[in-house]
């Protein structure tokens, strides 16, 4: 008679017992400090626990999910996949992490048929990069990959990244649930739980790193000064020139809670930035003279003002929203942005008021939020509209323009990317964050948009300077 399946609580406590889950202060490979460290390689030395985990993991896959074979992500997930294969009598495949140049030189080992469905097995998912690296050769070999099952989901964007690549993630447990259980059982304090939750929240969205081949590919870009000569909009031209003069491709996302705070932070970091991004409609103490005060600071420190309004209505409505209302954005913002969901008429409406004042417009071609719809055809439509309005559209809010079919495209147009952090490299498991270097060098953007990394810093001016230097160094590398 088979033993009853283990409870999730029991598995988590056993993982803690063998020190596979540790709490403290751990310096990761990237140099940052983390309050949690997970090392699931240890489970191979505990056969009973390995068997229990494999049993619970495969049970996390819905019964309606079809698959013919399983494949573990090398290396930690290989013994888990092996246990699943043996206990469930499901054929297993192995992906070679290093493909040999002798023998069969296969990337995928094992017996399979074309169009069979392969379930990927993984131990831990952060960005989902390792799952995608395993899915690619499986698909290239003629297998279908639609699902992956993971022991621990760190809830840091992996599920969304995999979904965008046609893979549904099934998790045995989420990291937040694991920490909660350990706290309830007295294994960690409430303070430790809060520290871990804050760490996860601060690193909520981890992007998939570019493939190694793409990282090695040399991309030489036209210098900002030369691109200024190509710009047909005066604000776009001015922005390029400011970037050259100040050696800065840094934009501060001044998402603070009051107008007073915004003016204060603008004064502090003004010398380091080329652009300041505002959300004026979140300021409870907004007054009619806010715009003129901010413009004085912008003129003093030589940066442009970008109101992140994200216009999305029909042309006639956005014309009134832009020039009127209590905020009168047209009077003080050099740049605004817009969705293209309502069609090209939105550009016509904003252009009607903005062009005579020499203002510029950024189109939202991509967004960094998980599950957003600004992808594929939508992005291509934004590019087309920009090309039709070179006198007013100065560029895009984009995430990875290097991945577009045409690449970053027209050099007269600027790419600005949000979600940038001062994290060098990744964590101990190899996941990467959107650093100034990756955004500028690898993703083909021009401007890094940084928010809390500067605003929450003990010394915002010093933090801004460090971001500026890293962003500019990355640009210089691409120009040489």
Short mmCIF file of N, CA, C and O in Angstrom, two decimals, residues 77-124:
data_model
loop_
_atom_site.label_atom_id
_atom_site.label_comp_id
_atom_site.label_asym_id
_atom_site.label_seq_id
_atom_site.Cartn_x
_atom_site.Cartn_y
_atom_site.Cartn_z
N UNK A 77 17.51 20.13 -11.64
CA UNK A 77 16.21 19.49 -11.87
C UNK A 77 16.32 18.10 -12.49
O UNK A 77 15.32 17.40 -12.60
N UNK A 78 17.52 17.68 -12.88
CA UNK A 78 17.67 16.38 -13.53
C UNK A 78 17.25 15.22 -12.62
O UNK A 78 16.50 14.34 -13.05
N UNK A 79 17.70 15.17 -11.36
CA UNK A 79 17.26 14.06 -10.50
C UNK A 79 15.76 14.10 -10.21
O UNK A 79 15.13 13.06 -10.03
N UNK A 80 15.19 15.31 -10.16
CA UNK A 80 13.74 15.41 -9.94
C UNK A 80 12.99 14.82 -11.13
O UNK A 80 12.05 14.04 -10.98
N UNK A 81 13.43 15.18 -12.34
CA UNK A 81 12.79 14.65 -13.55
C UNK A 81 12.96 13.14 -13.63
O UNK A 81 12.05 12.42 -14.08
N UNK A 82 14.12 12.65 -13.21
CA UNK A 82 14.37 11.21 -13.23
C UNK A 82 13.40 10.48 -12.31
O UNK A 82 12.84 9.44 -12.68
N UNK A 83 13.19 11.02 -11.11
CA UNK A 83 12.23 10.42 -10.16
C UNK A 83 10.82 10.40 -10.74
O UNK A 83 10.10 9.42 -10.62
N UNK A 84 10.44 11.51 -11.37
CA UNK A 84 9.10 11.59 -11.97
C UNK A 84 8.96 10.55 -13.08
O UNK A 84 7.95 9.85 -13.18
N UNK A 85 9.99 10.44 -13.90
CA UNK A 85 9.97 9.48 -15.00
C UNK A 85 9.81 8.05 -14.49
O UNK A 85 8.98 7.28 -14.99
N UNK A 86 10.57 7.70 -13.47
CA UNK A 86 10.56 6.32 -12.95
C UNK A 86 9.26 5.99 -12.22
O UNK A 86 8.70 4.91 -12.37
N UNK A 87 8.79 6.94 -11.41
CA UNK A 87 7.59 6.66 -10.61
C UNK A 87 6.31 6.72 -11.44
O UNK A 87 5.31 6.06 -11.12
N UNK A 88 6.32 7.52 -12.50
CA UNK A 88 5.12 7.69 -13.32
C UNK A 88 5.18 6.94 -14.65
O UNK A 88 4.24 7.00 -15.43
N UNK A 89 6.33 6.30 -14.90
CA UNK A 89 6.53 5.56 -16.15
C UNK A 89 6.35 6.46 -17.37
O UNK A 89 5.70 6.10 -18.36
N UNK A 90 6.94 7.65 -17.27
CA UNK A 90 6.90 8.62 -18.36
C UNK A 90 8.32 8.74 -18.94
O UNK A 90 9.28 8.94 -18.18
N UNK A 91 8.48 8.62 -20.25
CA UNK A 91 9.82 8.73 -20.84
C UNK A 91 10.45 10.09 -20.53
O UNK A 91 9.76 11.11 -20.44
N UNK A 92 11.76 10.06 -20.37
CA UNK A 92 12.50 11.29 -20.04
C UNK A 92 13.52 11.60 -21.13
O UNK A 92 14.11 10.70 -21.73
N UNK A 93 13.72 12.88 -21.36
CA UNK A 93 14.76 13.36 -22.26
C UNK A 93 15.76 14.17 -21.46
O UNK A 93 15.44 14.67 -20.38
N UNK A 94 16.96 14.31 -21.99
CA UNK A 94 17.98 15.14 -21.34
C UNK A 94 18.48 16.19 -22.33
O UNK A 94 18.79 15.88 -23.48
N UNK A 95 18.54 17.42 -21.84
CA UNK A 95 19.14 18.48 -22.64
C UNK A 95 20.59 18.65 -22.25
O UNK A 95 20.91 18.78 -21.06
N UNK A 96 21.47 18.62 -23.23
CA UNK A 96 22.88 18.86 -22.96
C UNK A 96 23.11 20.36 -22.76
O UNK A 96 22.73 21.16 -23.61
N UNK A 97 23.70 20.71 -21.65
CA UNK A 97 24.00 22.13 -21.43
C UNK A 97 25.16 22.56 -22.31
O UNK A 97 25.22 23.69 -22.80
N UNK A 98 26.11 21.65 -22.52
CA UNK A 98 27.23 21.90 -23.42
C UNK A 98 27.18 20.85 -24.51
O UNK A 98 27.42 19.67 -24.26
N UNK A 99 26.85 21.26 -25.72
CA UNK A 99 26.76 20.32 -26.84
C UNK A 99 28.18 19.99 -27.32
O UNK A 99 28.98 20.87 -27.60
N UNK A 100 28.48 18.68 -27.40
CA UNK A 100 29.81 18.24 -27.80
C UNK A 100 29.98 18.34 -29.32
O UNK A 100 29.01 18.24 -30.07
N UNK A 101 31.21 18.48 -29.75
CA UNK A 101 31.48 18.54 -31.19
C UNK A 101 31.94 17.20 -31.73
O UNK A 101 32.51 17.09 -32.80
N UNK A 102 31.71 16.12 -30.95
CA UNK A 102 32.04 14.77 -31.40
C UNK A 102 30.86 13.85 -31.10
O UNK A 102 29.89 14.26 -30.46
N UNK A 103 30.95 12.59 -31.54
CA UNK A 103 29.83 11.67 -31.34
C UNK A 103 28.62 12.11 -32.14
O UNK A 103 28.73 12.54 -33.29
N UNK A 104 27.44 12.05 -31.53
CA UNK A 104 26.22 12.46 -32.24
C UNK A 104 26.03 13.97 -32.26
O UNK A 104 25.25 14.49 -33.05
N UNK A 105 26.73 14.68 -31.37
CA UNK A 105 26.64 16.15 -31.27
C UNK A 105 25.19 16.62 -31.09
O UNK A 105 24.80 17.67 -31.58
N UNK A 106 24.41 15.85 -30.34
CA UNK A 106 23.01 16.20 -30.12
C UNK A 106 22.85 17.16 -28.95
O UNK A 106 23.56 17.06 -27.96
N UNK A 107 21.85 18.04 -29.07
CA UNK A 107 21.51 18.92 -27.95
C UNK A 107 20.51 18.23 -27.03
O UNK A 107 20.47 18.49 -25.83
N UNK A 108 19.69 17.33 -27.58
CA UNK A 108 18.67 16.60 -26.83
C UNK A 108 18.96 15.10 -26.93
O UNK A 108 19.05 14.56 -28.03
N UNK A 109 19.10 14.45 -25.78
CA UNK A 109 19.37 13.02 -25.73
C UNK A 109 18.12 12.28 -25.31
O UNK A 109 17.37 12.72 -24.43
N UNK A 110 17.90 11.12 -25.92
CA UNK A 110 16.74 10.30 -25.57
C UNK A 110 15.94 9.95 -26.81
O UNK A 110 16.19 10.46 -27.90
N UNK A 111 14.95 9.08 -26.63
CA UNK A 111 14.10 8.65 -27.74
C UNK A 111 12.80 9.43 -27.75
O UNK A 111 12.10 9.52 -26.73
N UNK A 112 12.48 10.02 -28.89
CA UNK A 112 11.24 10.79 -29.00
C UNK A 112 10.82 10.85 -30.46
O UNK A 112 11.59 10.52 -31.36
N UNK A 113 9.60 11.32 -30.67
CA UNK A 113 9.07 11.47 -32.02
C UNK A 113 8.69 12.94 -32.25
O UNK A 113 8.42 13.68 -31.31
N UNK A 114 8.69 13.33 -33.51
CA UNK A 114 8.30 14.69 -33.87
C UNK A 114 6.89 14.99 -33.37
O UNK A 114 6.01 14.14 -33.38
N UNK A 115 6.71 16.22 -32.89
CA UNK A 115 5.42 16.74 -32.43
C UNK A 115 4.93 16.13 -31.11
O UNK A 115 3.81 16.40 -30.69
N UNK A 116 5.80 15.33 -30.44
CA UNK A 116 5.44 14.92 -29.09
C UNK A 116 5.52 16.14 -28.16
O UNK A 116 6.26 17.09 -28.43
N UNK A 117 4.75 16.09 -27.08
CA UNK A 117 4.71 17.21 -26.14
C UNK A 117 5.62 16.92 -24.96
O UNK A 117 5.54 15.85 -24.35
N UNK A 118 6.50 17.88 -24.67
CA UNK A 118 7.47 17.71 -23.58
C UNK A 118 7.14 18.66 -22.43
O UNK A 118 6.98 19.86 -22.62
N UNK A 119 7.04 18.10 -21.22
CA UNK A 119 6.85 18.89 -20.00
C UNK A 119 8.22 19.19 -19.40
O UNK A 119 8.99 18.26 -19.11
N UNK A 120 8.54 20.46 -19.23
CA UNK A 120 9.82 20.84 -18.63
C UNK A 120 9.69 20.85 -17.11
O UNK A 120 8.71 21.36 -16.56
N UNK A 121 10.70 20.28 -16.44
CA UNK A 121 10.74 20.23 -14.98
C UNK A 121 11.88 21.11 -14.49
O UNK A 121 13.01 21.01 -14.98
N UNK A 122 11.59 21.99 -13.54
CA UNK A 122 12.60 22.91 -13.03
C UNK A 122 12.49 22.99 -11.51
O UNK A 122 11.43 22.73 -10.93
N UNK A 123 13.60 23.35 -10.86
CA UNK A 123 13.59 23.44 -9.40
C UNK A 123 13.15 24.81 -8.90
O UNK A 123 12.41 24.93 -7.95
N UNK A 124 13.61 25.88 -9.58
CA UNK A 124 13.35 27.25 -9.12
C UNK A 124 13.22 28.16 -10.33
O UNK A 124 14.01 28.07 -11.26
#
